[in-house]
Amino acid sequence: MRITALAGGVGGARFIRGLLAHLESRPDLAGSRVTVIGNTGDDITLFGLRVCPDLDTLLYTLGGAVSDTQGWGRADETHRVQGELAAYGVEPQWFALGDLDLGAHIARSQWLGQGLSLSEVTGRLAARWGLPERGVTLLPMTDTPVETHVVVDEGDGPRAVHFQEWWVRMQAKVPASRFVAVGMDRAAAAPGVLDAIRQADVVLLPPSNPVVSIGVILGVPGVRDALRGTPAPVVGVSPLISGAPVRGHADACLQAIGLDSTTAAVAGLYEDFLDGWLVAPGDEGSVSRRGLAVESRPLLMTDVAAAADIAGAALDLAERLRPA
Ligand code: GDP
Ligand code: CA
């Protein structure tokens, strides 16, 4: 089976890790291929290094090296380099960069500087983490640098800041009025992205942030059309349980684009291509649209086994929706 998924960072990575565990328990699906299309709108250049937080969260999680307590970054991390940068007074200090993590950013920046595309660089990093052996291809949504900026107003008039500054430094507490994917007008989908959607047997939307993760990927030229046109069923998992995000600030993101923080509002963002939607028990009543198959089940990815059950349920629903 060819499975294609769109993914942000922690929510996406935990879901894909569960999906791989589920596939390993299904001899009938042996040899399946999973293509993950990762969000690069969170990318930022810090200290001259290109940092791709969502791609790295996917790499570390699928490679078994993630800090499970944080959900992102490396396990057993140290911050000696950052301590030195602080001693020199180099800004910014609000973005945590561990020593092991810096290894990835230095490697990426070196290869990008030598002229490799972000896709090629991501392929090299993925090889180190054993993704090909697990049947996984990780593709950035685009090779063109795209950065999500957020229009905020701290009382002195509107201004745009990088998504990371709003998310990490401001903790999404300063009200946002708009998200702008800077660079998207010149961006093209990375090689393989559109074909992975068009040629999939199943397309999955993990419970990633609907606005700044999945929403940004949907803005890449051609992606939305590919999702509308693919013969594969598209099945999503709600990132909201009883209207609240499990972690992060998806509610603040939905509010910024004028939507309520409900699983129905999230499904509405995918209305033109979504075939199946997994929601938490109690949330099913709120979502109803002709042609959308809604199923409820516990959606907390408390551990790999729980995430595997959720991924298995998404796959089952997709298989039932597949054209014969
Ligand atoms: P980020 O880039 O690290 O913010 O990660 P994603 O965009 O991939 O995922 C963030 C979203 O995942 C948030 O909106 C959370 O509500 C959702 N999420 C995180 N953990 C869980 C979980 O256990 N269950 C569900 N259903 N959603 C989750
Ligand atoms: Ca992210």
Short mmCIF file of C-alpha atoms and ligand atoms in Angstrom, two decimals:
data_model
loop_
_atom_site.label_atom_id
_atom_site.label_comp_id
_atom_site.label_asym_id
_atom_site.label_seq_id
_atom_site.Cartn_x
_atom_site.Cartn_y
_atom_site.Cartn_z
CA MET A 1 0.00 0.00 0.00
CA ARG A 2 1.22 3.49 -0.84
CA ILE A 3 0.35 5.80 2.02
CA THR A 4 0.94 9.55 1.83
CA ALA A 5 0.65 11.83 4.84
CA LEU A 6 0.95 15.59 5.36
CA ALA A 7 2.68 16.40 8.63
CA GLY A 8 3.76 19.16 10.96
CA GLY A 9 6.04 18.49 13.91
CA VAL A 10 5.08 16.73 17.12
CA GLY A 11 1.48 15.76 16.28
CA GLY A 12 2.50 14.59 12.84
CA ALA A 13 5.60 12.72 13.97
CA ARG A 14 3.86 10.86 16.80
CA PHE A 15 1.10 9.81 14.41
CA ILE A 16 3.55 8.58 11.73
CA ARG A 17 5.54 6.68 14.37
CA GLY A 18 2.26 5.02 15.36
CA LEU A 19 1.45 4.32 11.72
CA LEU A 20 4.79 2.52 11.26
CA ALA A 21 4.17 0.46 14.40
CA HIS A 22 0.70 -0.43 13.10
CA LEU A 23 2.11 -1.44 9.69
CA GLU A 24 4.67 -3.69 11.39
CA SER A 25 1.77 -5.53 13.07
CA ARG A 26 -0.01 -6.10 9.74
CA PRO A 27 1.63 -8.86 7.64
CA ASP A 28 -1.00 -8.18 4.97
CA LEU A 29 0.47 -4.70 4.54
CA ALA A 30 4.14 -5.78 4.48
CA GLY A 31 6.13 -3.76 1.95
CA SER A 32 3.92 -0.69 2.31
CA ARG A 33 5.54 2.64 1.49
CA VAL A 34 4.90 5.78 3.49
CA THR A 35 5.62 9.20 1.99
CA VAL A 36 5.55 12.04 4.50
CA ILE A 37 5.19 15.60 3.18
CA GLY A 38 6.58 17.84 5.90
CA ASN A 39 5.75 21.46 6.68
CA THR A 40 8.65 23.85 6.12
CA GLY A 41 6.79 27.05 6.99
CA ASP A 42 8.29 26.91 10.50
CA ASP A 43 11.82 27.08 9.06
CA ILE A 44 14.10 29.83 10.29
CA THR A 45 17.70 30.93 9.85
CA LEU A 46 19.47 31.36 13.20
CA PHE A 47 23.17 32.13 13.65
CA GLY A 48 23.57 31.56 9.91
CA LEU A 49 22.13 28.03 10.17
CA ARG A 50 19.01 26.79 8.45
CA VAL A 51 16.70 25.21 11.02
CA CYS A 52 13.73 23.08 9.89
CA PRO A 53 11.90 22.28 13.14
CA ASP A 54 9.10 20.12 11.74
CA LEU A 55 11.35 18.06 9.45
CA ASP A 56 13.76 17.51 12.34
CA THR A 57 10.97 16.46 14.71
CA LEU A 58 9.90 13.90 12.11
CA LEU A 59 13.49 12.66 11.63
CA TYR A 60 14.25 12.37 15.34
CA THR A 61 10.91 10.76 16.20
CA LEU A 62 11.01 8.19 13.39
CA GLY A 63 14.72 7.64 14.01
CA GLY A 64 14.13 6.82 17.69
CA ALA A 65 16.20 9.77 18.90
CA VAL A 66 13.55 12.26 19.96
CA SER A 67 13.18 13.62 23.47
CA ASP A 68 9.90 11.97 24.39
CA THR A 69 9.27 14.36 27.26
CA GLN A 70 9.47 17.41 24.95
CA GLY A 71 8.16 15.73 21.84
CA TRP A 72 10.82 17.56 19.79
CA GLY A 73 14.62 17.87 19.90
CA ARG A 74 17.07 15.13 20.79
CA ALA A 75 16.97 12.86 23.83
CA ASP A 76 19.94 13.32 26.20
CA GLU A 77 20.59 16.79 24.80
CA THR A 78 23.04 19.35 26.18
CA HIS A 79 23.18 23.10 25.55
CA ARG A 80 26.84 24.01 25.86
CA VAL A 81 27.05 25.85 22.54
CA GLN A 82 23.98 27.91 23.36
CA GLY A 83 25.58 28.79 26.70
CA GLU A 84 28.59 30.14 24.84
CA LEU A 85 26.38 32.14 22.48
CA ALA A 86 24.60 33.63 25.49
CA ALA A 87 27.97 34.53 27.04
CA TYR A 88 28.82 36.44 23.86
CA GLY A 89 25.42 38.15 23.99
CA VAL A 90 24.36 36.77 20.61
CA GLU A 91 20.63 36.99 19.94
CA PRO A 92 18.12 35.40 19.85
CA GLN A 93 18.25 33.37 23.03
CA TRP A 94 14.56 32.40 23.11
CA PHE A 95 14.96 29.56 20.62
CA ALA A 96 16.47 26.44 22.18
CA LEU A 97 19.22 24.85 20.10
CA GLY A 98 20.81 21.79 21.65
CA ASP A 99 24.33 20.65 20.82
CA LEU A 100 23.25 17.44 19.06
CA ASP A 101 20.49 19.30 17.26
CA LEU A 102 23.04 21.86 16.04
CA GLY A 103 24.79 18.98 14.26
CA ALA A 104 21.76 18.59 12.00
CA HIS A 105 21.54 22.33 11.35
CA ILE A 106 25.25 22.59 10.52
CA ALA A 107 25.06 19.58 8.17
CA ARG A 108 21.95 20.97 6.47
CA SER A 109 23.41 24.44 6.09
CA GLN A 110 26.68 23.05 4.73
CA TRP A 111 24.88 20.97 2.08
CA LEU A 112 22.46 23.74 1.14
CA GLY A 113 25.49 26.01 0.75
CA GLN A 114 27.05 23.46 -1.60
CA GLY A 115 23.99 23.74 -3.80
CA LEU A 116 21.92 20.73 -2.75
CA SER A 117 18.17 21.24 -2.62
CA LEU A 118 16.30 20.93 0.67
CA SER A 119 14.82 17.65 -0.67
CA GLU A 120 18.32 16.26 -1.27
CA VAL A 121 19.53 17.45 2.12
CA THR A 122 16.48 15.95 3.84
CA GLY A 123 17.18 12.66 2.03
CA ARG A 124 20.72 12.63 3.43
CA LEU A 125 19.53 13.37 6.94
CA ALA A 126 16.80 10.73 6.64
CA ALA A 127 19.35 8.11 5.59
CA ARG A 128 21.23 8.66 8.85
CA TRP A 129 18.00 8.04 10.80
CA GLY A 130 17.14 4.85 8.91
CA LEU A 131 13.95 6.10 7.28
CA PRO A 132 14.48 4.35 3.92
CA GLU A 133 14.88 0.98 5.69
CA ARG A 134 11.52 1.57 7.34
CA GLY A 135 9.84 2.27 4.00
CA VAL A 136 9.55 6.00 4.69
CA THR A 137 10.33 8.83 2.29
CA LEU A 138 10.37 12.27 3.93
CA LEU A 139 9.80 15.14 1.51
CA PRO A 140 9.80 18.83 2.39
CA MET A 141 6.62 20.40 0.97
CA THR A 142 8.80 22.67 -1.18
CA ASP A 143 12.47 23.32 -1.86
CA THR A 144 11.77 27.05 -1.99
CA PRO A 145 12.37 28.83 1.33
CA VAL A 146 8.93 29.66 2.73
CA GLU A 147 8.45 31.20 6.16
CA THR A 148 5.20 31.70 8.04
CA HIS A 149 5.02 35.20 9.47
CA VAL A 150 2.36 36.34 11.93
CA VAL A 151 0.77 39.77 12.09
CA VAL A 152 0.53 40.77 15.76
CA ASP A 153 -0.31 43.91 17.68
CA GLU A 154 1.26 44.44 21.11
CA GLY A 155 -0.49 47.79 21.49
CA ASP A 156 1.84 49.82 19.27
CA GLY A 157 0.26 48.96 15.93
CA PRO A 158 0.38 45.85 13.76
CA ARG A 159 3.70 44.30 12.78
CA ALA A 160 4.79 40.98 11.36
CA VAL A 161 7.06 38.60 13.26
CA HIS A 162 8.44 35.21 12.32
CA PHE A 163 6.13 32.36 13.31
CA GLN A 164 8.74 31.05 15.78
CA GLU A 165 8.91 34.40 17.56
CA TRP A 166 5.13 34.37 18.04
CA TRP A 167 4.97 30.67 18.98
CA VAL A 168 8.06 30.35 21.14
CA ARG A 169 8.90 33.81 22.48
CA MET A 170 5.33 35.14 22.79
CA GLN A 171 3.84 31.70 23.53
CA ALA A 172 1.05 32.65 21.07
CA LYS A 173 -0.37 34.93 23.79
CA VAL A 174 -0.19 38.11 21.72
CA PRO A 175 -3.33 38.03 19.55
CA ALA A 176 -2.56 37.32 15.91
CA SER A 177 -4.66 38.73 13.11
CA ARG A 178 -3.10 37.04 10.10
CA PHE A 179 -0.64 34.40 8.93
CA VAL A 180 1.40 35.07 5.81
CA ALA A 181 3.44 32.35 4.13
CA VAL A 182 6.27 34.56 2.91
CA GLY A 183 7.82 33.16 -0.28
CA MET A 184 4.85 30.95 -1.17
CA ASP A 185 4.03 33.01 -4.26
CA ARG A 186 7.35 31.90 -5.74
CA ALA A 187 7.25 28.35 -4.38
CA ALA A 188 6.71 25.09 -6.21
CA ALA A 189 5.96 21.72 -4.66
CA ALA A 190 9.15 19.73 -4.05
CA PRO A 191 9.89 16.88 -6.46
CA GLY A 192 7.62 13.92 -5.74
CA VAL A 193 5.12 15.78 -3.58
CA LEU A 194 2.23 16.06 -6.03
CA ASP A 195 2.79 12.55 -7.44
CA ALA A 196 2.82 11.12 -3.92
CA ILE A 197 -0.69 12.51 -3.41
CA ARG A 198 -1.99 11.60 -6.87
CA GLN A 199 -0.56 8.08 -6.86
CA ALA A 200 -1.34 7.16 -3.25
CA ASP A 201 -3.72 4.39 -2.26
CA VAL A 202 -4.52 6.26 0.94
CA VAL A 203 -3.86 9.86 2.03
CA LEU A 204 -3.75 10.56 5.77
CA LEU A 205 -3.87 13.86 7.63
CA PRO A 206 -2.32 13.36 11.08
CA PRO A 207 -3.62 15.54 13.93
CA SER A 208 -1.19 18.32 13.01
CA ASN A 209 -1.97 21.99 13.50
CA PRO A 210 -4.65 22.74 10.87
CA VAL A 211 -3.51 26.32 10.28
CA VAL A 212 0.26 26.59 10.59
CA SER A 213 1.22 22.99 9.72
CA ILE A 214 -1.35 21.35 7.39
CA GLY A 215 -2.75 24.74 6.32
CA VAL A 216 0.66 25.91 5.15
CA ILE A 217 1.27 22.69 3.18
CA LEU A 218 -2.16 23.13 1.56
CA GLY A 219 -0.98 26.53 0.33
CA VAL A 220 1.84 25.04 -1.76
CA PRO A 221 0.78 25.44 -5.39
CA GLY A 222 -0.83 22.24 -6.66
CA VAL A 223 -1.18 20.45 -3.33
CA ARG A 224 -4.84 21.25 -2.76
CA ASP A 225 -5.73 20.38 -6.35
CA ALA A 226 -3.86 17.08 -6.04
CA LEU A 227 -5.85 16.27 -2.88
CA ARG A 228 -9.13 17.13 -4.61
CA GLY A 229 -8.21 15.03 -7.62
CA THR A 230 -6.58 11.98 -6.08
CA PRO A 231 -8.56 8.76 -6.37
CA ALA A 232 -7.24 7.83 -2.90
CA PRO A 233 -9.52 8.36 0.09
CA VAL A 234 -8.32 11.21 2.31
CA VAL A 235 -8.77 10.53 6.03
CA GLY A 236 -7.88 12.96 8.80
CA VAL A 237 -7.47 12.80 12.57
CA SER A 238 -8.77 15.70 14.66
CA PRO A 239 -6.07 17.63 16.57
CA LEU A 240 -8.75 18.99 18.90
CA ILE A 241 -10.46 17.05 21.65
CA SER A 242 -13.60 18.73 23.04
CA GLY A 243 -12.49 21.92 21.31
CA ALA A 244 -9.03 22.07 22.91
CA PRO A 245 -5.67 21.28 21.33
CA VAL A 246 -3.81 18.47 23.06
CA ARG A 247 -0.66 20.58 23.05
CA GLY A 248 0.36 23.83 21.42
CA HIS A 249 -1.84 26.73 20.46
CA ALA A 250 -4.04 25.52 17.60
CA ASP A 251 -6.97 27.34 19.26
CA ALA A 252 -5.12 30.67 18.98
CA CYS A 253 -4.32 29.90 15.33
CA LEU A 254 -7.96 29.12 14.51
CA GLN A 255 -9.07 32.27 16.33
CA ALA A 256 -6.62 34.34 14.27
CA ILE A 257 -8.27 33.19 11.06
CA GLY A 258 -11.74 33.85 12.47
CA LEU A 259 -12.75 30.28 13.28
CA ASP A 260 -14.04 28.62 16.43
CA SER A 261 -11.82 26.08 18.10
CA THR A 262 -13.92 23.04 17.17
CA THR A 263 -13.24 19.82 15.33
CA ALA A 264 -16.05 20.82 12.92
CA ALA A 265 -14.19 24.03 12.06
CA VAL A 266 -11.02 22.04 11.40
CA ALA A 267 -12.89 19.57 9.16
CA GLY A 268 -14.35 22.61 7.37
CA LEU A 269 -10.83 23.71 6.41
CA TYR A 270 -10.44 20.40 4.54
CA GLU A 271 -14.00 20.32 3.23
CA ASP A 272 -13.20 20.15 -0.47
CA PHE A 273 -11.13 16.96 -0.27
CA LEU A 274 -11.75 15.20 3.07
CA ASP A 275 -13.51 11.81 2.89
CA GLY A 276 -13.12 10.50 6.45
CA TRP A 277 -12.64 12.22 9.82
CA LEU A 278 -11.69 10.64 13.14
CA VAL A 279 -12.89 12.60 16.18
CA ALA A 280 -12.79 12.00 19.90
CA PRO A 281 -15.82 10.51 21.65
CA GLY A 282 -18.32 13.28 22.35
CA ASP A 283 -17.18 15.39 19.37
CA GLU A 284 -19.00 13.40 16.67
CA GLY A 285 -22.29 15.29 16.93
CA SER A 286 -20.74 18.57 15.88
CA VAL A 287 -19.44 17.38 12.49
CA SER A 288 -21.84 16.52 9.74
CA ARG A 289 -21.45 16.91 6.04
CA ARG A 290 -22.86 14.79 3.27
CA GLY A 291 -20.24 12.42 2.02
CA LEU A 292 -17.97 12.76 5.06
CA ALA A 293 -17.58 9.58 7.09
CA VAL A 294 -17.12 10.55 10.75
CA GLU A 295 -15.96 8.04 13.34
CA SER A 296 -15.19 8.54 16.99
CA ARG A 297 -12.52 6.87 19.08
CA PRO A 298 -10.03 7.92 21.77
CA LEU A 299 -7.51 10.20 20.09
CA LEU A 300 -4.86 10.75 22.75
CA MET A 301 -1.44 9.55 21.53
CA THR A 302 -0.25 8.74 25.05
CA ASP A 303 2.34 6.24 23.79
CA VAL A 304 3.37 4.49 20.57
CA ALA A 305 0.72 1.78 21.03
CA ALA A 306 -2.06 4.36 21.40
CA ALA A 307 -0.83 6.22 18.33
CA ALA A 308 -0.66 2.91 16.44
CA ASP A 309 -4.32 2.21 17.29
CA ILE A 310 -5.34 5.65 16.03
CA ALA A 311 -3.32 5.23 12.82
CA GLY A 312 -4.82 1.76 12.36
CA ALA A 313 -8.32 3.18 12.74
CA ALA A 314 -7.54 5.90 10.17
CA LEU A 315 -6.24 3.26 7.76
CA ASP A 316 -9.28 1.00 8.32
CA LEU A 317 -11.62 3.90 7.63
CA ALA A 318 -9.65 4.77 4.50
CA GLU A 319 -9.75 1.16 3.29
CA ARG A 320 -13.52 1.12 3.71
CA LEU A 321 -13.80 4.35 1.71
CA ARG A 322 -11.52 3.16 -1.09
CA PRO A 323 -13.11 2.80 -4.48
CA ALA A 324 -13.37 -0.92 -5.30
P1 GDP B 1 4.04 21.03 15.80
O1 GDP B 1 4.50 21.44 14.45
O2 GDP B 1 5.12 20.50 16.68
O3 GDP B 1 3.17 22.05 16.46
O4 GDP B 1 3.15 19.75 15.58
P2 GDP B 1 1.94 19.43 14.61
O5 GDP B 1 1.47 20.61 13.84
O6 GDP B 1 2.27 18.20 13.83
O7 GDP B 1 0.85 19.00 15.65
C1 GDP B 1 0.34 19.88 16.60
C2 GDP B 1 -1.07 19.49 16.88
O8 GDP B 1 -1.08 18.12 17.31
C3 GDP B 1 -1.69 20.28 17.98
O9 GDP B 1 -2.74 21.07 17.45
C4 GDP B 1 -2.23 19.23 18.96
O10 GDP B 1 -3.55 19.47 19.37
C5 GDP B 1 -2.15 17.94 18.17
N1 GDP B 1 -1.84 16.82 19.03
C6 GDP B 1 -0.74 16.64 19.77
N2 GDP B 1 -0.82 15.50 20.47
C7 GDP B 1 -2.01 14.93 20.15
C8 GDP B 1 -2.69 13.75 20.54
O11 GDP B 1 -2.22 12.96 21.34
N3 GDP B 1 -3.92 13.50 19.99
C9 GDP B 1 -4.50 14.37 19.08
N4 GDP B 1 -5.69 14.04 18.58
N5 GDP B 1 -3.88 15.50 18.70
C10 GDP B 1 -2.67 15.78 19.22
CA CA B 2 5.56 23.12 13.56
#
